[in-house]
PDB file of C-alpha atoms and ligand atoms in Angstrom:
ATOM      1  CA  UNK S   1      33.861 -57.614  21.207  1.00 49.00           C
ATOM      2  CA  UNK S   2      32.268 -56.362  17.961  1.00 48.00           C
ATOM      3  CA  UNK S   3      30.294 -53.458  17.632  1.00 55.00           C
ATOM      4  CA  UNK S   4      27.074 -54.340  15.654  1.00 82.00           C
ATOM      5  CA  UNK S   5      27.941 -52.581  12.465  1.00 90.00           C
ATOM      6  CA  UNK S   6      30.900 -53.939  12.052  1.00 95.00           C
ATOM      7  CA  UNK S   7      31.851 -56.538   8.763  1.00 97.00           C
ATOM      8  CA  UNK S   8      33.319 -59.423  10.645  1.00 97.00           C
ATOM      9  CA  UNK S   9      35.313 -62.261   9.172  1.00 98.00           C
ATOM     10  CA  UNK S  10      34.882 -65.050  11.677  1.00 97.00           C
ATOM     11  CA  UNK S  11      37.666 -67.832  11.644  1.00 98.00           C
ATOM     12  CA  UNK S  12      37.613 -68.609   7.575  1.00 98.00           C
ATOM     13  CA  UNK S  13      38.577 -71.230   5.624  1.00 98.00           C
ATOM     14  CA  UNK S  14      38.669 -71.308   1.710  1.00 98.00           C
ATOM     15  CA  UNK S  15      40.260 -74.298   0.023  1.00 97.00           C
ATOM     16  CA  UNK S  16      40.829 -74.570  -4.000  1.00 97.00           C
ATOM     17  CA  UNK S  17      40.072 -78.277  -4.535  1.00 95.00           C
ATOM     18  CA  UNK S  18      42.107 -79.818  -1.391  1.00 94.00           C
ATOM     19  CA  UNK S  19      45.074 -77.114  -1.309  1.00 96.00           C
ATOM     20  CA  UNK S  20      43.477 -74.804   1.569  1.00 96.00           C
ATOM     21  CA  UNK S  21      44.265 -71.073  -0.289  1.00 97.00           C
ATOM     22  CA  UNK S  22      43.216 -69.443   3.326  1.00 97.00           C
ATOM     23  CA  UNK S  23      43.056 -70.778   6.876  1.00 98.00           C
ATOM     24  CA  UNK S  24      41.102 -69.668  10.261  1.00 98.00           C
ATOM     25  CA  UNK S  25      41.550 -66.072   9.098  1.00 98.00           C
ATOM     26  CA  UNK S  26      39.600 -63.736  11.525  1.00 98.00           C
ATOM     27  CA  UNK S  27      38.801 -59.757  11.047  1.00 97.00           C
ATOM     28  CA  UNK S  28      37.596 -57.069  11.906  1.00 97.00           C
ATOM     29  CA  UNK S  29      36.199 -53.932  10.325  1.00 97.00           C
ATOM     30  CA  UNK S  30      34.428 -51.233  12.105  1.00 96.00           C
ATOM     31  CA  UNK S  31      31.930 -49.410  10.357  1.00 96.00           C
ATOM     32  CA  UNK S  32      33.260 -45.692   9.047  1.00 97.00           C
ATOM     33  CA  UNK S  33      36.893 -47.138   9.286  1.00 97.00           C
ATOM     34  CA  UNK S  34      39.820 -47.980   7.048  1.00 98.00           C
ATOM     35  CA  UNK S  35      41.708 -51.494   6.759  1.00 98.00           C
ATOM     36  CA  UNK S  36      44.233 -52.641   4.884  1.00 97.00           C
ATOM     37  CA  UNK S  37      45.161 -56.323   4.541  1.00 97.00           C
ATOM     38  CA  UNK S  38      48.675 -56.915   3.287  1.00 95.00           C
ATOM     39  CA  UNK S  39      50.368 -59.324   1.985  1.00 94.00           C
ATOM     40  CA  UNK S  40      52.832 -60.965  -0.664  1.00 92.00           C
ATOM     41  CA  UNK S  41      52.035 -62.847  -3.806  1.00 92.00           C
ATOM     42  CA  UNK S  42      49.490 -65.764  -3.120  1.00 94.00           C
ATOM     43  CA  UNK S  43      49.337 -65.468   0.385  1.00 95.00           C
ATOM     44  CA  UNK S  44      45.336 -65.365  -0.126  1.00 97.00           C
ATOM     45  CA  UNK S  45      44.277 -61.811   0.325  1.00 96.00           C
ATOM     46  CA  UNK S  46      41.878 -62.040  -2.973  1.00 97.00           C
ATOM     47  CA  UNK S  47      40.987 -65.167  -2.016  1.00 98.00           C
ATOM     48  CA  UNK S  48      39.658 -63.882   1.428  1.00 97.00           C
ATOM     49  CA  UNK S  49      38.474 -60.601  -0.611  1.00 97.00           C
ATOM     50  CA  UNK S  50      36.431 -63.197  -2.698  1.00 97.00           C
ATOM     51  CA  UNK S  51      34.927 -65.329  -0.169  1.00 98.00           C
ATOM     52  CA  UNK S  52      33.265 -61.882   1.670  1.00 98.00           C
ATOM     53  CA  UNK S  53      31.847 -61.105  -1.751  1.00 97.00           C
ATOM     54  CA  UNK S  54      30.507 -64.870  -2.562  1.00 96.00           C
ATOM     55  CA  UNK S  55      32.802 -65.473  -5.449  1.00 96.00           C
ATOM     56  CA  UNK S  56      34.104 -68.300  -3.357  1.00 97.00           C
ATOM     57  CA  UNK S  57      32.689 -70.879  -1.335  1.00 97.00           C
ATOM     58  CA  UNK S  58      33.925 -70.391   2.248  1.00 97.00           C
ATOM     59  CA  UNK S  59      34.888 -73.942   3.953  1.00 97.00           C
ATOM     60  CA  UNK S  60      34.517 -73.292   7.081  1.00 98.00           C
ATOM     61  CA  UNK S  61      33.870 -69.712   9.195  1.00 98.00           C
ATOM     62  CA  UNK S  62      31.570 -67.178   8.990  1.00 97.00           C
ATOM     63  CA  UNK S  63      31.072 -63.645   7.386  1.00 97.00           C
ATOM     64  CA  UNK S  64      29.020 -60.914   9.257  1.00 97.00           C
ATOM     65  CA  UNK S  65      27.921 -57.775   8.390  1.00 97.00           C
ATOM     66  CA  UNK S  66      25.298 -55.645  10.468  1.00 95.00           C
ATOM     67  CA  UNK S  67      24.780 -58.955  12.859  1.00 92.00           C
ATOM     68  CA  UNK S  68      23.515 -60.623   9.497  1.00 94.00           C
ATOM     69  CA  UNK S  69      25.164 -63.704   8.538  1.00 96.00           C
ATOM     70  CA  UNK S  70      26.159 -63.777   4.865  1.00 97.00           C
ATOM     71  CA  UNK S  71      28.217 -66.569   4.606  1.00 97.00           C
ATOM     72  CA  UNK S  72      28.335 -68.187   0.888  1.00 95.00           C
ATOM     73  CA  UNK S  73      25.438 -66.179  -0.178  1.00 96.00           C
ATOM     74  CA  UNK S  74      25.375 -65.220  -3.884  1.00 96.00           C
ATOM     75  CA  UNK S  75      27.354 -62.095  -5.100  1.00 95.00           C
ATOM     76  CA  UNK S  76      24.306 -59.758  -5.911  1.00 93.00           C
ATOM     77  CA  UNK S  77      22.834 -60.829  -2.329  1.00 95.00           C
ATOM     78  CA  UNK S  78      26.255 -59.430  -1.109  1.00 96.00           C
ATOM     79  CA  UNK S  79      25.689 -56.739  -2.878  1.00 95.00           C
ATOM     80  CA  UNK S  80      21.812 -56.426  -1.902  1.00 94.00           C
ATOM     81  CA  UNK S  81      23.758 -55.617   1.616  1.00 96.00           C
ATOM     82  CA  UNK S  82      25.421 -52.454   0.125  1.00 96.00           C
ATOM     83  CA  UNK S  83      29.206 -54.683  -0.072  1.00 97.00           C
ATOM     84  CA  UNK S  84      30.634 -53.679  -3.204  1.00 97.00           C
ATOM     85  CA  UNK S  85      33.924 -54.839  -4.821  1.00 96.00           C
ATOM     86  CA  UNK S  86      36.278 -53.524  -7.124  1.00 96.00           C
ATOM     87  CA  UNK S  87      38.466 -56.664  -8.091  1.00 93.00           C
ATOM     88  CA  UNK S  88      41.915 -57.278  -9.069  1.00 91.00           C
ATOM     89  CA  UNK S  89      42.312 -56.739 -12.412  1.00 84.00           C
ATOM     90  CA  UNK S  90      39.432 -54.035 -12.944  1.00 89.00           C
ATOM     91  CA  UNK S  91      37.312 -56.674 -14.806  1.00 91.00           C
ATOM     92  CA  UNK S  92      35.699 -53.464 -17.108  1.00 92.00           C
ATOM     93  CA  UNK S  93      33.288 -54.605 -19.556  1.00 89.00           C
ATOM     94  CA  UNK S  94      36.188 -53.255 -22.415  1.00 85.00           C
ATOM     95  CA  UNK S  95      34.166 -52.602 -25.615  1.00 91.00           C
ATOM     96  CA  UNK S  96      31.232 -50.860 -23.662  1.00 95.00           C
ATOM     97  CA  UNK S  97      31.654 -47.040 -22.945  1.00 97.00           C
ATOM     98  CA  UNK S  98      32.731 -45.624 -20.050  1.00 97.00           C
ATOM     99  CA  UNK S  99      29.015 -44.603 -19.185  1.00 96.00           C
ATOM    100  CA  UNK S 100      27.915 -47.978 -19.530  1.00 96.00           C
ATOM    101  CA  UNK S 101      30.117 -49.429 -17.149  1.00 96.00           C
ATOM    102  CA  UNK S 102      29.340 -46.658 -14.543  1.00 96.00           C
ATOM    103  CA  UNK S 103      25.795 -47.691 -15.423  1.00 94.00           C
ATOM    104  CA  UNK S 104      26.058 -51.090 -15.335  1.00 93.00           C
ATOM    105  CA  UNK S 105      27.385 -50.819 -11.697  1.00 92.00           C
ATOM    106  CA  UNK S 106      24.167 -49.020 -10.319  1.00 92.00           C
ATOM    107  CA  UNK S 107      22.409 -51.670 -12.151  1.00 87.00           C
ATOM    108  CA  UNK S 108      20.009 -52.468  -8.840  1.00 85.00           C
ATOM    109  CA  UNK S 109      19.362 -49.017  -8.476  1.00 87.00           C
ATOM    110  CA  UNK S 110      15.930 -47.641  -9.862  1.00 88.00           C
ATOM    111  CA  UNK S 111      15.794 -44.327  -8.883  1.00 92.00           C
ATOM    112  CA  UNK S 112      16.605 -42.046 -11.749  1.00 92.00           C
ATOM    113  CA  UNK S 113      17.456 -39.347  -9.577  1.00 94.00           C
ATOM    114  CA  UNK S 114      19.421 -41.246  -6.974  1.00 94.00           C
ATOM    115  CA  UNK S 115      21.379 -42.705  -9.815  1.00 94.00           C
ATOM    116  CA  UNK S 116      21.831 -39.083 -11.439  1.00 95.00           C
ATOM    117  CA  UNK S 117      23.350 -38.071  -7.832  1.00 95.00           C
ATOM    118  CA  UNK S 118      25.606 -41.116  -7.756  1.00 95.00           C
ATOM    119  CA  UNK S 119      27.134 -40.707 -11.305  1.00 96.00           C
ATOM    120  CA  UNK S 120      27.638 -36.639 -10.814  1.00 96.00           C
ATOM    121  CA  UNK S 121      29.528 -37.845  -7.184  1.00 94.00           C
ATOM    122  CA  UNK S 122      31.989 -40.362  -9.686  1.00 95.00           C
ATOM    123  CA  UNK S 123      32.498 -37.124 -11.793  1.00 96.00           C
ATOM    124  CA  UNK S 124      33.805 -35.232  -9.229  1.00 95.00           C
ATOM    125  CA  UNK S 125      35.618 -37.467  -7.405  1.00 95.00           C
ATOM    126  CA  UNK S 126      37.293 -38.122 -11.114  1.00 95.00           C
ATOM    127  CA  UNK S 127      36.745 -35.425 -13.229  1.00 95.00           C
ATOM    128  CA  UNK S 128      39.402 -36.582 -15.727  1.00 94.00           C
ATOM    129  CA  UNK S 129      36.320 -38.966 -16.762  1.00 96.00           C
ATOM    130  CA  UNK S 130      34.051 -36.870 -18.081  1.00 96.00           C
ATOM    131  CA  UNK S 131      35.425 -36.683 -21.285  1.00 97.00           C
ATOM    132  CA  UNK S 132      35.889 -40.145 -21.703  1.00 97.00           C
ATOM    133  CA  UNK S 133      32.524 -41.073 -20.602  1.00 97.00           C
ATOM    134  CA  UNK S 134      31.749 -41.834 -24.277  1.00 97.00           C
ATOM    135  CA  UNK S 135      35.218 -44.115 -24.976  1.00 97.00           C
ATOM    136  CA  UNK S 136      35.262 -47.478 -25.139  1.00 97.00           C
ATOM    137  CA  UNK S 137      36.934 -48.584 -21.478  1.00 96.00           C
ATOM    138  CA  UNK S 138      39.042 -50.740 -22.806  1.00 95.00           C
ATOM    139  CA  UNK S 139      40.916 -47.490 -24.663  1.00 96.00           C
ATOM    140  CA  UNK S 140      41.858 -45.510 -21.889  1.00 96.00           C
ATOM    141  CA  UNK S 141      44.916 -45.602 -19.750  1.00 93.00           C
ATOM    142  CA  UNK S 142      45.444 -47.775 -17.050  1.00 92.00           C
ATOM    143  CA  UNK S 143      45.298 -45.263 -14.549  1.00 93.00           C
ATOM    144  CA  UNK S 144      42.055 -43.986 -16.199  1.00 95.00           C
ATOM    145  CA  UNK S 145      40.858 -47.734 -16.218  1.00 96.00           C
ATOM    146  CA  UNK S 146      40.977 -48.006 -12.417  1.00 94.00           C
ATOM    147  CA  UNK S 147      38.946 -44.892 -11.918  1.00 95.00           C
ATOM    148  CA  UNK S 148      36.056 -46.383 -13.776  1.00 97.00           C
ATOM    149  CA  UNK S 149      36.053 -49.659 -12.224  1.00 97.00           C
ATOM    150  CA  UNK S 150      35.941 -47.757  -8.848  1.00 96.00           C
ATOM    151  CA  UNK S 151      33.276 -45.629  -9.835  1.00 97.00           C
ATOM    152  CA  UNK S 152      31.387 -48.302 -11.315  1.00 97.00           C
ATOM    153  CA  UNK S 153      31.399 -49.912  -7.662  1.00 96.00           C
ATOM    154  CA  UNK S 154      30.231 -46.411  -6.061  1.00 96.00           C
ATOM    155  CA  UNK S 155      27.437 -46.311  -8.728  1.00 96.00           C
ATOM    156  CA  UNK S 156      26.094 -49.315  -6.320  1.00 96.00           C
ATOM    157  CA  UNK S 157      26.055 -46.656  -3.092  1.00 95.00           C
ATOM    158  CA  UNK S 158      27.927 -49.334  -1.196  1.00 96.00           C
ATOM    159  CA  UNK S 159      28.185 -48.833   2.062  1.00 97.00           C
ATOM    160  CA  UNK S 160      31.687 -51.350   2.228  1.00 98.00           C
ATOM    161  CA  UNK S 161      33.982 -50.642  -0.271  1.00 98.00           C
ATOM    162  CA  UNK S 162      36.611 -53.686  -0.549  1.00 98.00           C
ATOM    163  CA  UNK S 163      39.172 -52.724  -3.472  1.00 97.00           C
ATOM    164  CA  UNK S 164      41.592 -55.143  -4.811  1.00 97.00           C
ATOM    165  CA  UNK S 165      45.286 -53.542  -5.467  1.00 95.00           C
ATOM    166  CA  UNK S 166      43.743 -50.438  -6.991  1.00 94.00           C
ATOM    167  CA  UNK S 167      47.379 -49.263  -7.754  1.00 93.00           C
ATOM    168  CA  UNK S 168      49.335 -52.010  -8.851  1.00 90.00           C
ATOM    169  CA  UNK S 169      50.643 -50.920 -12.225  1.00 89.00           C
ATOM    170  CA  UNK S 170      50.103 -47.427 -11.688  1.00 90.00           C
ATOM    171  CA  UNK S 171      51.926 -44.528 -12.239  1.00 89.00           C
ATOM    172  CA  UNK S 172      52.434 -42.317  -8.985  1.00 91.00           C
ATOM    173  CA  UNK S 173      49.947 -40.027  -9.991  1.00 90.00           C
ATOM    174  CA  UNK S 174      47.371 -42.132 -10.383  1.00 90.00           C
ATOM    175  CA  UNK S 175      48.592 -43.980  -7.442  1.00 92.00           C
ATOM    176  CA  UNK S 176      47.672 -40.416  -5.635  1.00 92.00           C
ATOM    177  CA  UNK S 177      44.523 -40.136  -7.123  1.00 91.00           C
ATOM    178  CA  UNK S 178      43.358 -43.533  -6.251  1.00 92.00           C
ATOM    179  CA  UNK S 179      44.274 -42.778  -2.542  1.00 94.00           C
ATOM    180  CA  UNK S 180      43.152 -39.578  -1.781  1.00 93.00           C
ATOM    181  CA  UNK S 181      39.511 -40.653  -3.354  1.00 95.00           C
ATOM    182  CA  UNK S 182      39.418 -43.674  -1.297  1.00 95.00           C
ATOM    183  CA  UNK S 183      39.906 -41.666   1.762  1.00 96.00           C
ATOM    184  CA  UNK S 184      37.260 -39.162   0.399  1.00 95.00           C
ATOM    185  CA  UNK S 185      35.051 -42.130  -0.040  1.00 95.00           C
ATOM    186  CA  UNK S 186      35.317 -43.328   3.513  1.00 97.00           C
ATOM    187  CA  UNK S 187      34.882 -39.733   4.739  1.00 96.00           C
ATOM    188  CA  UNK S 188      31.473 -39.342   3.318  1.00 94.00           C
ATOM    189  CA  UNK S 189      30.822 -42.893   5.404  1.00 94.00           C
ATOM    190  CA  UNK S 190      31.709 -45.599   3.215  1.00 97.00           C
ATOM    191  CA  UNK S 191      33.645 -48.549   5.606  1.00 98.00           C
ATOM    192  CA  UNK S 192      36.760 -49.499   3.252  1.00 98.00           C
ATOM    193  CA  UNK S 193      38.929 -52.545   3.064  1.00 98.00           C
ATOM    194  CA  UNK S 194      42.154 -51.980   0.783  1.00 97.00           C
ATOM    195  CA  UNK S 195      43.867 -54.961  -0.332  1.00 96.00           C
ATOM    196  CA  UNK S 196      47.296 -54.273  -1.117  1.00 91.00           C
ATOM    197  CA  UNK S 197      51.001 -55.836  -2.085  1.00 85.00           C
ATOM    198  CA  UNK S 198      52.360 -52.027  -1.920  1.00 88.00           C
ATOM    199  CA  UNK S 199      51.820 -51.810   1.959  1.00 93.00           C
ATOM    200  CA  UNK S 200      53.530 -48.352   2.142  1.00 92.00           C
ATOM    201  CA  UNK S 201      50.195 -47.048   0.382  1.00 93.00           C
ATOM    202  CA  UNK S 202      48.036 -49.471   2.359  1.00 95.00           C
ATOM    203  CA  UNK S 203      49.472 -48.505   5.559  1.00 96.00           C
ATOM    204  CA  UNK S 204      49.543 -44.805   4.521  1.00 95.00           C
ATOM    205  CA  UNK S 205      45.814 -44.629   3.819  1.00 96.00           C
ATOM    206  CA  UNK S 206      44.336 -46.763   6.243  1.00 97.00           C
ATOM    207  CA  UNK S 207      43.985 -46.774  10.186  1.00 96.00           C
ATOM    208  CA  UNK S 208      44.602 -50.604  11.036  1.00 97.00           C
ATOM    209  CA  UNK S 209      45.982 -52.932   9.097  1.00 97.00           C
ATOM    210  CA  UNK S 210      46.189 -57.128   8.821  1.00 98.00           C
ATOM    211  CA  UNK S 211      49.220 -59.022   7.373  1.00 96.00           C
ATOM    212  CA  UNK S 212      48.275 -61.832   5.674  1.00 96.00           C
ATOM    213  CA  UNK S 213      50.840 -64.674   5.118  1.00 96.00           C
ATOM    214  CA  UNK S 214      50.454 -67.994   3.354  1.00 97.00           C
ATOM    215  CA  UNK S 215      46.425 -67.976   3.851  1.00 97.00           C
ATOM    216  CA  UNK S 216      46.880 -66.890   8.096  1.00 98.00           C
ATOM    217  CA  UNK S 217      47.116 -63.369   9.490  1.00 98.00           C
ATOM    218  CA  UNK S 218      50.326 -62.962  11.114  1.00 96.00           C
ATOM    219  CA  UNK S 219      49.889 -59.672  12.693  1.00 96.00           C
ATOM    220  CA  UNK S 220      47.538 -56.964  12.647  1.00 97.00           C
ATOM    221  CA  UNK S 221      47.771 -53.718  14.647  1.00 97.00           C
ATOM    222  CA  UNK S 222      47.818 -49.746  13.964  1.00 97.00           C
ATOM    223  CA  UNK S 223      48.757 -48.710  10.487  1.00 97.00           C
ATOM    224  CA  UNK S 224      50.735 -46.117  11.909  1.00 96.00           C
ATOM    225  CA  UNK S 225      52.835 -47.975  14.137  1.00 96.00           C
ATOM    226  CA  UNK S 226      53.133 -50.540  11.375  1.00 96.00           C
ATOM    227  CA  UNK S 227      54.678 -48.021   8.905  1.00 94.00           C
ATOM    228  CA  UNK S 228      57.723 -48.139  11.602  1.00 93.00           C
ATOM    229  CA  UNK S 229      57.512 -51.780  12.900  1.00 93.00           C
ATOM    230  CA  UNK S 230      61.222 -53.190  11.991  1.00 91.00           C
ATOM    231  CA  UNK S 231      59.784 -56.621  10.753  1.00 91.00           C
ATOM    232  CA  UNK S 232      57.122 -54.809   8.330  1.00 92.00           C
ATOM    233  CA  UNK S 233      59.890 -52.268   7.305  1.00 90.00           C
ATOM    234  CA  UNK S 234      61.907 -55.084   6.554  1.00 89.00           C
ATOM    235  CA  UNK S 235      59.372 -57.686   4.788  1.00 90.00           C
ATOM    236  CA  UNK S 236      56.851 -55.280   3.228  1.00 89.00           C
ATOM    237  CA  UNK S 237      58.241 -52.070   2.242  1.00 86.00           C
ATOM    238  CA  UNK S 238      61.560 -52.678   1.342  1.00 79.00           C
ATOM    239  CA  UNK S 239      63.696 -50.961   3.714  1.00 65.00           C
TER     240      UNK S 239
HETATM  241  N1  ATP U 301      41.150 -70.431  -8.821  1.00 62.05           N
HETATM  242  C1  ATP U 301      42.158 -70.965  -8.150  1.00 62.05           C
HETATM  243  N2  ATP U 301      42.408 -72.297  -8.202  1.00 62.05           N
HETATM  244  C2  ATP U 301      43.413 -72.846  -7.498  1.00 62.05           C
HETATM  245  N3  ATP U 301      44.251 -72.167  -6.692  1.00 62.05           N
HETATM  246  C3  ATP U 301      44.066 -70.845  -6.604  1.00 62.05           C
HETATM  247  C4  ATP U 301      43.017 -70.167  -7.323  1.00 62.05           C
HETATM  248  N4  ATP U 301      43.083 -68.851  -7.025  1.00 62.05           N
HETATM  249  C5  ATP U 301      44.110 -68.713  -6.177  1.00 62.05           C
HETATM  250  N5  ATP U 301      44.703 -69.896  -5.925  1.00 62.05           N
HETATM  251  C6  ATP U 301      45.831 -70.127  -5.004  1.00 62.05           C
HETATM  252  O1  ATP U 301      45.428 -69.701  -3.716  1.00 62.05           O
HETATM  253  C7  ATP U 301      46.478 -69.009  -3.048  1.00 62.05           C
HETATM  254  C8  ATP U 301      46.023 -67.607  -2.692  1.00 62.05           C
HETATM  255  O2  ATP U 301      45.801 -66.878  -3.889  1.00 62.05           O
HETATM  256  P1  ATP U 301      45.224 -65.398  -3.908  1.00 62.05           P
HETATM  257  O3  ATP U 301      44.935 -65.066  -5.325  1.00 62.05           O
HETATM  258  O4  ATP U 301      44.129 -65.300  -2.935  1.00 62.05           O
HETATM  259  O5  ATP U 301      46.487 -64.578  -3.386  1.00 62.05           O
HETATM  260  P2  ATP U 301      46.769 -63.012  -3.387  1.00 62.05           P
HETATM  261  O6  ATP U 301      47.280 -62.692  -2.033  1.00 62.05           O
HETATM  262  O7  ATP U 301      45.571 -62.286  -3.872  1.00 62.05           O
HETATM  263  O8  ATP U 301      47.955 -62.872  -4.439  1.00 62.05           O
HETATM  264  P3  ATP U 301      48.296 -61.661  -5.449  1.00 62.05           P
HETATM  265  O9  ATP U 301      48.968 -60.608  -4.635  1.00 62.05           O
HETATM  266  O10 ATP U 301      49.218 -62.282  -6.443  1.00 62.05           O
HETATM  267  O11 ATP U 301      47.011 -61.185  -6.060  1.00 62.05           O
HETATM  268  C9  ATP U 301      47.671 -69.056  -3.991  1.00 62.05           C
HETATM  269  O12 ATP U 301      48.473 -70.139  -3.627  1.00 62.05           O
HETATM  270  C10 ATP U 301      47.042 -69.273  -5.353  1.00 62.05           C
HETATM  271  O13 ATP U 301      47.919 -69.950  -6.212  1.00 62.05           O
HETATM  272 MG1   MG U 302      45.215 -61.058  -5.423  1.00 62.05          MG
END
């Protein structure tokens, strides 16, 4: 059933203390495609985002990635595998220039010129950053802000890319921005999953999609057919 590049998330469990935050969730992402996972407030989608990164301890289940087990490793073994995150919340290191944090992300990279490659690809896929690349992070926008923290995961030449809500808060612009370079992204190869509570952009950008509801996926099928499926319409995006 799974091709042997795929990341596979293999009937997981995560539980905070004894309240179980996910439950037997079970995906799959092809290598070179785009999913989204969906989902309202707390129904676990950083939770499961978390648990393929090692940020949390999975209870039960397994996480695969190139037929390699990684379940519960630590984060910078996850990341050893080219799985890079950018989390909810951006997490930028705020009083540290803009360069720093792109540098910071390449941080297991020693190749001078590989790593000169990787920060001229950030610079074009956001060019707005150049002249900030001096700033603190924590004084640009929060459109701006989101850029860096994605570029600081694409100074790690992932070859996953899982980003969590990239464009809640955003202004449409930036919401456009954020989507057309995560698209780029995947086109030069990179395997995305996009976690999302605005579905119409998940669903937009990405070819399959999973709905995740109180820790279980309910449903998962083509994006496309999802962006005119009468209970997502309804439940997701508001119409
Ligand atoms: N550190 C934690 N300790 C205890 N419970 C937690 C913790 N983090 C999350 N939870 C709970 O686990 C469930 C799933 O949370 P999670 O953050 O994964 O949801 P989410 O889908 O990412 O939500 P949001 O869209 O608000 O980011 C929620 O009920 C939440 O309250
Ligand atoms: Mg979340």
């Amino acid at each position: 059933m799974t091709s042997d590049n795929s990341l596979v998330v293999r009937n997981l469990s995560v539980l905070y203390g004894a309240v179980p935050a996910i439950t037997d969730v079970s995906l799959q992402i092809e290598e070179g495609s785009i999913v989204s996972l969906i989902g309202a407030n707390g129904a676990g989608k950083s939770t499961l985002i978390k648990a393929i990164t090692g940020l949390v301890k999975a209870r039960a289940g397994d996480i695969v990635y190139r037929s390699k087990v990684l379940t519960n490793q630590q984060p910078n073994d996850i990341l050893e595998h080219g799985i890079a995150l950018v989390p909810e919340g951006r997490r930028l290191f705020g009083s540290m220039t803009v360069r720093e944090n792109l540098e910071m992300g390449a941080y297991r990279i020693d190749d001078a010129k590989k790593k000169r490659e990787l920060f001229d690809r950030c610079l074009h896929y956001f060019p707005d950053l150049e002249v900030k690349l001096p700033s603190p992070a924590n004084s640009l926008s929060g459109g701006q802000q989101q850029m860096v923290a994605v570029a600081r995961a694409l100074m790690s030449a992932p070859s996953v890319l899982l980003l969590d809500e990239p464009t809640i808060g955003l202004a449409p612009a930036f919401v456009n921005v954020i989507s057309s370079v995560v698209r780029d992204i995947n086109r030069q190869g990179v395997t995305v999953l996009l976690v999302e509570q605005n579905a119409e952009v998940a669903l937009r950008v990405s070819r399959y999609s999973y709905v995740l509801e109180s820790g279980a996926v309910v449903k998962h099928g083509r994006s496309d057919i999802f962006l005119h499926d009468p209970d997502i319409k309804k439940a997701y995006l508001g119409l």
